[in-house]
CSV table of C-alpha atoms in Angstrom, one decimal:
chain,number,residue,atom,x,y,z
A,1,MET,CA,8.4,16.5,24.1
A,2,ALA,CA,7.6,14.7,21.0
A,3,ASN,CA,4.2,15.4,19.1
A,4,ARG,CA,1.7,13.0,18.9
A,5,VAL,CA,0.8,12.0,15.3
A,6,VAL,CA,-2.7,11.0,14.2
A,7,ILE,CA,-4.4,10.0,11.0
A,8,THR,CA,-7.1,12.4,9.8
A,9,GLY,CA,-7.6,11.4,6.1
A,10,LEU,CA,-7.9,8.4,3.9
A,11,GLY,CA,-7.6,8.2,0.2
A,12,ILE,CA,-7.7,5.0,-2.0
A,13,VAL,CA,-7.5,3.8,-5.5
A,14,SER,CA,-7.6,0.0,-5.4
A,15,PRO,CA,-8.6,-2.8,-7.8
A,16,ASN,CA,-11.7,-3.4,-5.6
A,17,GLY,CA,-12.7,0.2,-4.9
A,18,ILE,CA,-11.5,3.8,-6.0
A,19,ASN,CA,-13.1,5.5,-3.1
A,20,LEU,CA,-13.3,5.0,0.7
A,21,ASP,CA,-17.0,3.8,0.6
A,22,SER,CA,-16.8,1.5,-2.2
A,23,PHE,CA,-13.4,0.1,-0.9
A,24,THR,CA,-14.7,-0.5,2.8
A,25,HIS,CA,-17.7,-2.3,1.3
A,26,ALA,CA,-15.5,-4.6,-0.7
A,27,ILE,CA,-13.1,-5.4,2.0
A,28,LYS,CA,-15.9,-6.0,4.5
A,29,ASN,CA,-17.6,-8.5,2.1
A,30,GLY,CA,-14.4,-10.1,0.5
A,31,ILE,CA,-15.1,-8.6,-2.8
A,32,SER,CA,-12.2,-9.3,-5.3
A,33,GLY,CA,-10.8,-6.7,-7.8
A,34,ILE,CA,-8.9,-9.2,-9.7
A,35,LYS,CA,-9.9,-9.8,-13.2
A,36,GLN,CA,-8.6,-11.4,-16.5
A,37,ASP,CA,-6.4,-9.2,-18.2
A,38,THR,CA,-6.5,-9.2,-22.2
A,39,GLU,CA,-3.2,-7.5,-22.7
A,40,LEU,CA,-1.4,-10.0,-20.6
A,41,LYS,CA,-3.1,-12.8,-22.5
A,42,ARG,CA,-2.1,-11.1,-25.8
A,43,LEU,CA,1.5,-10.8,-24.7
A,44,GLN,CA,1.5,-14.5,-23.7
A,45,PHE,CA,2.3,-13.8,-20.0
A,46,SER,CA,2.1,-17.0,-17.9
A,47,CYS,CA,-0.2,-15.1,-15.3
A,48,GLN,CA,-3.1,-13.5,-17.4
A,49,ILE,CA,-4.9,-12.1,-14.6
A,50,SER,CA,-4.3,-8.9,-12.4
A,51,GLY,CA,-5.9,-6.3,-10.2
A,52,LYS,CA,-6.1,-2.9,-11.8
A,53,PRO,CA,-8.2,0.0,-10.9
A,54,GLU,CA,-10.8,1.1,-13.3
A,55,ILE,CA,-10.3,4.9,-13.9
A,56,THR,CA,-12.5,6.4,-16.7
A,57,ASP,CA,-11.5,9.4,-18.5
A,58,ASP,CA,-14.4,11.4,-16.9
A,59,TYR,CA,-13.2,10.4,-13.2
A,60,ALA,CA,-9.6,11.4,-14.1
A,61,SER,CA,-10.6,14.9,-15.3
A,62,VAL,CA,-12.1,15.6,-11.8
A,63,TYR,CA,-8.5,15.5,-10.6
A,64,LEU,CA,-6.3,16.8,-13.5
A,65,THR,CA,-7.0,19.5,-16.0
A,66,GLU,CA,-7.5,19.1,-19.7
A,67,LEU,CA,-4.1,20.5,-20.4
A,68,GLU,CA,-2.5,18.3,-17.9
A,69,LEU,CA,-4.2,15.0,-19.3
A,70,ARG,CA,-3.0,16.1,-22.8
A,71,ASN,CA,-0.3,13.4,-23.8
A,72,PHE,CA,-0.7,12.1,-20.4
A,73,ASN,CA,-0.2,8.2,-19.7
A,74,SER,CA,1.4,7.5,-16.3
A,75,THR,CA,-1.0,5.5,-14.6
A,76,GLY,CA,0.6,5.7,-11.0
A,77,ILE,CA,1.0,9.4,-11.1
A,78,LEU,CA,-2.8,9.5,-11.9
A,79,TYR,CA,-3.6,6.9,-9.0
A,80,GLY,CA,-1.4,8.8,-6.4
A,81,VAL,CA,-3.2,12.2,-7.3
A,82,ILE,CA,-6.6,10.9,-6.9
A,83,ALA,CA,-5.7,8.8,-3.7
A,84,ALA,CA,-3.8,12.1,-2.3
A,85,LEU,CA,-6.4,14.6,-3.2
A,86,ASP,CA,-9.2,12.3,-1.9
A,87,ALA,CA,-7.2,12.0,1.5
A,88,TRP,CA,-6.8,15.8,1.8
A,89,LYS,CA,-10.5,16.5,1.5
A,90,ASP,CA,-11.4,13.7,3.8
A,91,ALA,CA,-9.2,15.3,6.3
A,92,GLY,CA,-11.3,18.4,6.1
A,93,LEU,CA,-8.9,20.3,4.2
A,94,GLU,CA,-9.4,22.8,1.3
A,95,ILE,CA,-7.8,22.5,-2.1
A,96,GLU,CA,-6.9,26.3,-2.3
A,97,LYS,CA,-5.1,28.5,-4.8
A,98,ASN,CA,-3.3,30.7,-2.6
A,99,GLU,CA,-0.2,32.6,-3.9
A,100,SER,CA,1.9,31.5,-0.8
A,101,PRO,CA,2.7,27.8,-0.2
A,102,ASP,CA,1.3,25.6,2.7
A,103,TRP,CA,4.7,25.8,4.7
A,104,ASP,CA,3.3,23.3,7.4
A,105,SER,CA,2.2,20.7,4.9
A,106,GLY,CA,4.1,18.3,2.7
A,107,THR,CA,4.0,15.0,1.0
A,108,ILE,CA,6.3,11.7,1.1
A,109,PHE,CA,4.7,9.8,-1.6
A,110,GLY,CA,6.4,6.7,-2.9
A,111,THR,CA,6.8,4.8,-6.1
A,112,GLY,CA,9.0,2.2,-7.9
A,113,THR,CA,9.0,3.3,-11.5
A,114,SER,CA,7.1,6.4,-12.6
A,115,GLY,CA,5.3,6.7,-15.9
A,116,ILE,CA,6.9,3.2,-17.5
A,117,ASP,CA,4.3,3.6,-20.5
A,118,LYS,CA,5.5,7.2,-21.2
A,119,PHE,CA,9.1,6.0,-21.0
A,120,ARG,CA,8.2,3.4,-23.9
A,121,GLU,CA,6.5,5.9,-25.9
A,122,SER,CA,9.5,8.4,-25.4
A,123,ILE,CA,12.0,5.8,-26.4
A,124,TYR,CA,10.2,4.8,-29.5
A,125,LYS,CA,9.8,8.7,-30.7
A,126,ILE,CA,13.6,9.3,-29.7
A,127,ASP,CA,14.5,6.2,-31.9
A,128,ASP,CA,12.4,7.5,-34.8
A,129,PHE,CA,14.2,11.0,-34.7
A,130,GLN,CA,11.1,12.6,-33.2
A,131,THR,CA,12.7,14.0,-30.0
A,132,ARG,CA,11.1,17.4,-30.3
A,133,LYS,CA,7.5,15.5,-30.2
A,134,LEU,CA,8.0,14.1,-26.8
A,135,GLY,CA,6.0,17.1,-25.1
A,136,SER,CA,6.6,19.2,-22.3
A,137,THR,CA,5.6,16.9,-19.5
A,138,ALA,CA,7.7,13.8,-20.6
A,139,VAL,CA,10.2,14.3,-17.7
A,140,ALA,CA,7.6,15.2,-15.2
A,141,GLN,CA,5.7,12.0,-16.0
A,142,THR,CA,8.9,9.9,-15.7
A,143,MET,CA,10.9,11.2,-12.9
A,144,ASN,CA,10.5,9.1,-9.9
A,145,SER,CA,9.5,12.2,-7.9
A,146,GLY,CA,6.9,13.3,-10.5
A,147,VAL,CA,4.1,11.8,-8.1
A,148,SER,CA,5.1,14.1,-5.2
A,149,ALA,CA,5.6,16.9,-7.4
A,150,TYR,CA,2.2,16.7,-9.1
A,151,ILE,CA,0.4,16.3,-5.6
A,152,ALA,CA,2.4,19.2,-4.3
A,153,GLY,CA,1.5,21.6,-7.3
A,154,LYS,CA,-2.3,20.6,-6.7
A,155,LEU,CA,-2.3,21.5,-3.0
A,156,GLY,CA,0.6,24.1,-2.7
A,157,LEU,CA,2.7,22.1,-0.3
A,158,GLY,CA,5.5,24.1,1.1
A,159,ASN,CA,7.2,21.5,3.6
A,160,GLN,CA,9.0,18.5,2.6
A,161,VAL,CA,7.9,17.1,-0.9
A,162,THR,CA,9.6,13.8,-1.9
A,163,THR,CA,9.2,10.4,-3.3
A,164,ASN,CA,10.7,7.4,-1.3
A,165,SER,CA,11.4,4.1,-3.2
A,166,SER,CA,12.1,0.8,-1.2
A,167,ALA,CA,10.4,-1.9,-3.2
A,168,CYS,CA,7.2,-3.5,-1.5
A,169,THR,CA,7.9,-1.7,1.6
A,170,THR,CA,7.8,1.7,0.1
A,171,GLY,CA,4.3,2.6,1.3
A,172,THR,CA,5.0,1.5,5.0
A,173,GLU,CA,8.2,3.2,4.8
A,174,SER,CA,6.4,6.6,3.7
A,175,ILE,CA,4.3,6.5,6.6
A,176,LEU,CA,7.1,6.1,9.2
A,177,MET,CA,9.2,8.9,7.5
A,178,ALA,CA,6.0,11.1,7.8
A,179,PHE,CA,5.7,10.1,11.4
A,180,GLU,CA,9.2,11.1,12.3
A,181,ARG,CA,8.9,14.4,10.7
A,182,ILE,CA,5.7,15.4,12.2
A,183,LYS,CA,6.8,14.0,15.7
A,184,SER,CA,9.9,16.2,15.7
A,185,GLY,CA,7.9,19.4,14.8
A,186,GLN,CA,9.3,19.8,11.4
A,187,ALA,CA,5.7,19.6,9.8
A,188,LYS,CA,2.2,19.7,11.0
A,189,ARG,CA,0.8,17.4,8.5
A,190,ILE,CA,2.2,15.1,5.6
A,191,ILE,CA,0.3,13.1,3.0
A,192,ALA,CA,2.1,9.7,3.4
A,193,GLY,CA,1.4,7.2,0.5
A,194,SER,CA,2.6,5.3,-2.5
A,195,THR,CA,1.5,4.2,-5.9
A,196,SER,CA,2.4,1.7,-8.6
A,197,ASP,CA,1.9,1.9,-12.3
A,198,SER,CA,-0.3,-0.8,-14.1
A,199,GLY,CA,0.4,-2.9,-17.0
A,200,PRO,CA,2.9,-5.4,-18.5
A,201,TYR,CA,6.0,-3.5,-18.7
A,202,ILE,CA,5.7,-3.2,-14.7
A,203,TRP,CA,4.4,-6.7,-14.2
A,204,GLY,CA,6.7,-8.6,-16.8
A,205,GLY,CA,9.8,-9.1,-14.9
A,206,PHE,CA,7.8,-10.8,-12.3
A,207,ASP,CA,6.1,-13.2,-14.6
A,208,ALA,CA,9.6,-13.9,-16.0
A,209,MET,CA,10.6,-14.9,-12.4
A,210,ARG,CA,7.9,-17.3,-12.3
A,211,VAL,CA,6.6,-15.8,-8.9
A,212,CYS,CA,3.2,-15.0,-10.4
A,213,THR,CA,0.4,-17.6,-10.5
A,214,PHE,CA,-0.4,-19.1,-13.8
A,215,LYS,CA,-3.1,-21.6,-12.6
A,216,HIS,CA,-6.0,-19.4,-12.1
A,217,ASN,CA,-6.4,-17.6,-15.6
A,218,ASP,CA,-10.0,-18.9,-16.0
A,219,SER,CA,-11.0,-18.0,-12.3
A,220,PRO,CA,-9.3,-14.8,-11.5
A,221,GLU,CA,-11.0,-14.3,-8.1
A,222,LYS,CA,-9.6,-17.5,-6.9
A,223,GLY,CA,-6.0,-16.6,-8.1
A,224,SER,CA,-4.7,-14.8,-5.0
A,225,ARG,CA,-4.5,-17.2,-2.2
A,226,PRO,CA,-2.3,-16.1,0.7
A,227,MET,CA,-1.6,-18.7,3.4
A,228,SER,CA,-3.3,-21.4,1.3
A,229,VAL,CA,-1.7,-24.8,0.8
A,230,THR,CA,-2.8,-24.3,-2.9
A,231,ALA,CA,-1.1,-20.9,-3.2
A,232,SER,CA,0.9,-20.8,-6.5
A,233,GLY,CA,2.4,-17.3,-6.7
A,234,PHE,CA,1.1,-13.8,-6.6
A,235,VAL,CA,-1.2,-12.0,-8.7
A,236,PRO,CA,0.1,-8.5,-10.1
A,237,GLY,CA,-1.8,-5.4,-9.1
A,238,SER,CA,-1.5,-1.5,-8.9
A,239,GLY,CA,-3.2,1.5,-7.4
A,240,ALA,CA,-2.4,4.0,-4.6
A,241,GLY,CA,-3.0,4.7,-1.0
A,242,ALA,CA,-2.7,7.8,0.8
A,243,LEU,CA,-2.9,8.9,4.5
A,244,VAL,CA,-3.0,12.4,5.9
A,245,LEU,CA,-0.7,12.3,9.2
A,246,GLU,CA,-1.2,15.4,11.4
A,247,ASP,CA,0.2,16.6,14.7
A,248,LEU,CA,-2.6,16.0,17.2
A,249,ASP,CA,-2.6,19.7,18.5
A,250,SER,CA,-3.4,20.7,14.9
A,251,ALA,CA,-5.9,18.0,14.4
A,252,LEU,CA,-7.7,19.1,17.7
A,253,ASN,CA,-7.6,22.7,16.9
A,254,ARG,CA,-9.3,21.9,13.4
A,255,GLY,CA,-12.0,19.9,15.3
A,256,VAL,CA,-11.9,17.0,12.7
A,257,ARG,CA,-12.3,13.3,12.9
A,258,ILE,CA,-9.4,11.2,14.1
A,259,TYR,CA,-9.2,7.8,12.5
A,260,GLY,CA,-6.2,6.3,14.6
A,261,GLU,CA,-2.9,7.3,16.0
A,262,VAL,CA,0.7,6.1,14.9
A,263,ILE,CA,2.5,5.1,17.7
A,264,GLY,CA,5.7,4.0,16.3
A,265,GLY,CA,7.4,1.3,14.0
A,266,ASN,CA,10.8,0.5,12.4
A,267,LEU,CA,12.5,0.0,9.4
A,268,ASN,CA,15.6,-2.1,8.6
A,269,CYS,CA,17.4,-4.3,6.0
A,270,GLY,CA,18.7,-7.9,6.5
A,271,GLY,CA,21.9,-7.0,4.4
A,272,GLN,CA,21.0,-9.9,2.0
A,273,ARG,CA,23.1,-11.9,4.4
A,274,GLY,CA,22.4,-15.3,5.9
A,275,GLU,CA,19.4,-16.6,4.3
A,276,GLY,CA,18.4,-13.3,3.1
A,277,SER,CA,18.8,-12.2,-0.8
A,278,MET,CA,17.6,-9.8,-3.3
A,279,THR,CA,14.2,-11.7,-3.3
A,280,ALA,CA,14.4,-13.7,0.1
A,281,PRO,CA,14.0,-12.5,3.7
A,282,ASN,CA,16.5,-12.6,6.3
A,283,SER,CA,14.3,-13.9,9.2
A,284,ILE,CA,16.6,-12.5,11.9
A,285,ALA,CA,16.3,-9.0,10.3
A,286,VAL,CA,12.4,-9.6,10.0
A,287,GLN,CA,12.0,-10.7,13.5
A,288,LYS,CA,14.4,-7.6,14.7
A,289,CYS,CA,12.3,-5.2,12.8
A,290,ILE,CA,9.1,-6.3,14.4
A,291,VAL,CA,10.8,-6.3,18.1
A,292,SER,CA,12.3,-2.9,17.5
A,293,ALA,CA,8.9,-1.5,16.2
A,294,LEU,CA,7.4,-2.7,19.6
A,295,GLU,CA,10.3,-1.0,21.6
A,296,ASN,CA,9.9,2.2,19.6
A,297,ALA,CA,5.9,2.4,20.1
A,298,LYS,CA,6.6,1.4,23.8
A,299,ILE,CA,4.0,-1.6,23.9
A,300,ASP,CA,4.3,-5.3,24.7
A,301,ALA,CA,3.7,-8.0,22.2
A,302,LYS,CA,0.6,-9.0,23.9
A,303,ASP,CA,-1.0,-5.7,23.2
A,304,ILE,CA,-1.1,-6.3,19.5
A,305,ASP,CA,-4.9,-7.4,18.5
A,306,VAL,CA,-4.6,-7.8,14.6
A,307,ILE,CA,-1.8,-7.9,12.3
A,308,ASN,CA,-2.4,-7.0,8.7
A,309,GLY,CA,0.5,-9.0,7.1
A,310,HIS,CA,2.5,-8.7,3.9
A,311,LEU,CA,1.6,-12.4,2.9
A,312,THR,CA,1.8,-12.5,-0.8
A,313,ALA,CA,0.5,-16.1,-1.6
A,314,THR,CA,4.0,-17.4,-2.3
A,315,SER,CA,5.9,-20.0,-0.6
A,316,LYS,CA,7.2,-17.5,2.0
A,317,ASP,CA,3.9,-17.2,3.8
A,318,SER,CA,4.5,-19.7,6.3
A,319,LEU,CA,7.9,-18.1,7.2
A,320,GLU,CA,6.4,-15.0,7.5
A,321,ILE,CA,3.9,-16.3,10.1
A,322,LYS,CA,7.0,-18.3,11.8
A,323,ASN,CA,8.7,-14.9,12.2
A,324,TRP,CA,5.7,-13.3,13.8
A,325,THR,CA,5.4,-16.0,16.4
A,326,GLU,CA,9.1,-15.9,17.1
A,327,ALA,CA,9.0,-12.1,17.3
A,328,LEU,CA,6.0,-11.8,19.5
A,329,ASN,CA,6.7,-15.1,21.5
A,330,ARG,CA,2.9,-15.8,20.8
A,331,LYS,CA,1.6,-19.0,19.1
A,332,GLY,CA,-1.4,-21.2,18.8
A,333,GLY,CA,-4.4,-19.7,20.4
A,334,ASP,CA,-2.5,-16.7,21.9
A,335,PHE,CA,-1.5,-15.3,18.4
A,336,PRO,CA,-3.2,-12.2,17.2
A,337,PHE,CA,-5.7,-12.3,14.3
A,338,ILE,CA,-4.1,-12.0,11.0
A,339,ASN,CA,-5.2,-11.1,7.5
A,340,SER,CA,-3.9,-10.2,4.1
A,341,LEU,CA,-5.6,-7.9,1.7
A,342,LYS,CA,-3.7,-9.4,-1.2
A,343,SER,CA,-6.5,-12.1,-1.3
A,344,MET,CA,-8.7,-9.5,-2.9
A,345,VAL,CA,-6.5,-7.0,-4.8
A,346,GLY,CA,-3.3,-9.1,-5.5
A,347,HIS,CA,0.1,-7.8,-4.7
A,348,CYS,CA,0.1,-4.1,-5.6
A,349,LEU,CA,4.0,-3.8,-5.3
A,350,THR,CA,5.1,-0.3,-4.4
A,351,ALA,CA,1.6,0.6,-3.7
A,352,ALA,CA,0.9,-2.4,-1.5
A,353,GLY,CA,2.0,-0.9,1.8
A,354,SER,CA,-0.2,2.2,1.5
A,355,ILE,CA,-3.3,0.5,0.2
A,356,GLU,CA,-3.1,-2.0,3.0
A,357,SER,CA,-2.4,0.7,5.5
A,358,VAL,CA,-5.6,2.3,4.6
A,359,ALA,CA,-7.3,-1.0,5.0
A,360,THR,CA,-5.7,-1.5,8.4
A,361,ILE,CA,-6.7,2.0,9.6
A,362,LEU,CA,-10.5,1.4,8.4
A,363,GLN,CA,-10.4,-1.8,10.5
A,364,LEU,CA,-9.1,-0.1,13.5
A,365,HIS,CA,-11.6,2.9,12.9
A,366,HIS,CA,-14.8,0.9,12.2
A,367,GLY,CA,-14.1,-2.1,14.5
A,368,PHE,CA,-13.9,-5.2,12.0
A,369,ILE,CA,-11.4,-7.7,10.6
A,370,PHE,CA,-11.8,-8.3,7.1
A,371,PRO,CA,-11.9,-11.8,5.8
A,372,ASN,CA,-9.1,-13.8,4.2
A,373,THR,CA,-10.5,-15.0,0.9
A,374,ASN,CA,-9.5,-18.0,-0.8
A,375,CYS,CA,-7.9,-19.6,2.5
A,376,GLU,CA,-10.3,-22.3,3.1
A,377,ASP,CA,-7.4,-24.8,2.7
A,378,LEU,CA,-5.0,-23.3,5.2
A,379,ASN,CA,-1.2,-24.3,4.5
A,380,PRO,CA,-0.6,-27.1,7.2
A,381,GLU,CA,2.9,-25.5,8.1
A,382,ILE,CA,0.7,-22.4,9.3
A,383,LYS,CA,-1.6,-24.7,11.3
A,384,GLU,CA,1.4,-26.0,13.2
A,385,LEU,CA,2.0,-22.4,14.2
A,386,ILE,CA,-1.3,-20.7,14.9
A,387,LEU,CA,-4.9,-21.5,15.4
A,388,GLU,CA,-6.9,-21.5,12.0
A,389,GLU,CA,-9.4,-19.3,13.8
A,390,LYS,CA,-6.8,-16.7,14.0
A,391,ILE,CA,-7.0,-16.4,10.1
A,392,PRO,CA,-10.8,-15.5,9.7
A,393,ASN,CA,-12.5,-16.3,6.4
A,394,LYS,CA,-15.5,-14.2,7.3
A,395,ILE,CA,-15.8,-10.7,8.6
A,396,ILE,CA,-15.3,-10.4,12.4
A,397,GLU,CA,-16.9,-7.4,14.1
A,398,LYS,CA,-14.6,-6.6,16.8
A,399,GLU,CA,-13.3,-3.4,18.6
A,400,ILE,CA,-9.5,-3.0,18.1
A,401,ASN,CA,-7.2,-1.2,20.2
A,402,ILE,CA,-3.7,-1.8,18.4
A,403,ILE,CA,-3.2,-3.1,15.2
A,404,ALA,CA,0.3,-3.9,13.3
A,405,LYS,CA,1.1,-3.4,9.5
A,406,ALA,CA,4.1,-4.9,8.1
A,407,SER,CA,5.7,-5.0,4.6
A,408,PHE,CA,8.8,-6.9,3.5
A,409,GLY,CA,10.3,-6.0,0.1
A,410,PHE,CA,12.9,-7.0,-2.6
A,411,GLY,CA,16.4,-5.9,-1.4
A,412,ASP,CA,15.6,-7.7,1.7
A,413,VAL,CA,14.0,-4.5,3.4
A,414,ASN,CA,11.3,-4.7,6.1
A,415,GLY,CA,9.0,-2.3,7.8
A,416,CYS,CA,6.5,-2.5,10.6
A,417,VAL,CA,4.1,0.2,11.8
A,418,LEU,CA,1.7,0.2,14.8
A,419,PHE,CA,-1.6,2.1,14.8
A,420,LYS,CA,-3.7,2.5,17.9
A,421,LYS,CA,-7.3,3.7,18.4
A,422,TYR,CA,-7.3,7.4,19.5
A,423,LYS,CA,-8.6,8.1,23.0
């Protein structure tokens, strides 16, 4: 018999909150973390606003030692370590310095590019004949699995320790990978999450593609406008989210709080066939991903109360809504409530799925639906598909039983995970 998998810990490093209390307050009240970015302005980006977590040196020193912080400039690894360690402590687990690894615990913590600022620094030093001055941590900061390796070292994790990478679907994928490992009995608990570096060297390619908004450089909080008729592209963001997924029996034996249960999901790819491409979704694959997620979770489409969508504030938002209506066969007033965290934090790229999953679990656990900010002028194409009241622009206090989180990423990759209130 398959193990049930529950969520016992959460950690967050977001543009609008770097701990659970501040993040929960922000999403309940529609508080944005998007600000003007002087570095993007200096570099003459079209989009000169961003969502970037504010981590002071003093705050970082709580999580990494003085030695570890020497010549350290990998923002993504820092965000990931903070989120993971906070989630671990939130789950009632101790950070111990045992000689033996914790064979029952691991981490699947995704990223896109690790330590891009460190790469840049290293390239300049190498070209300047200063290879020996790179320092002993250059490799650890720039290898893709650097974030999971740092987390494992901090906690002595002895189970699977790996970094997945699947564009904007990365965080959702990490949760489903962890879910399967615990469900099959190969681990008791896994820290699932994802992170993304900050800065122009991560965001520049998107600015060049002209998928980022340039119309709100003087009004940053208005810049990210999912589902709005005046949406003009996404706002680049960064951060990390972490969830401790745990075998139900283990959680009950420890007597800890349970935020909710992971009941299933699905991952697939549109193969960049049909209308799908490197940057555009194949609708058939998106719908198949959602339908297969429901089948995997053994629930009906009518059981979904709320959807936390991908919804990036681009021209594809209305297509995403259409795909949901087709996959669920629910339209108009029958459609679930739906929201997008990106209205407050921008698009956090490889961190998006995990940051948004933390927000999804908080809604499930505390019984609320956070508001869609900047959506007072709903796209008419979306109005034709679902009732406007299904896209709340004010918080709704509501008991939620089942909530869906979906992510769709470059490479035509899709992920949908379903969370249920634990009973």
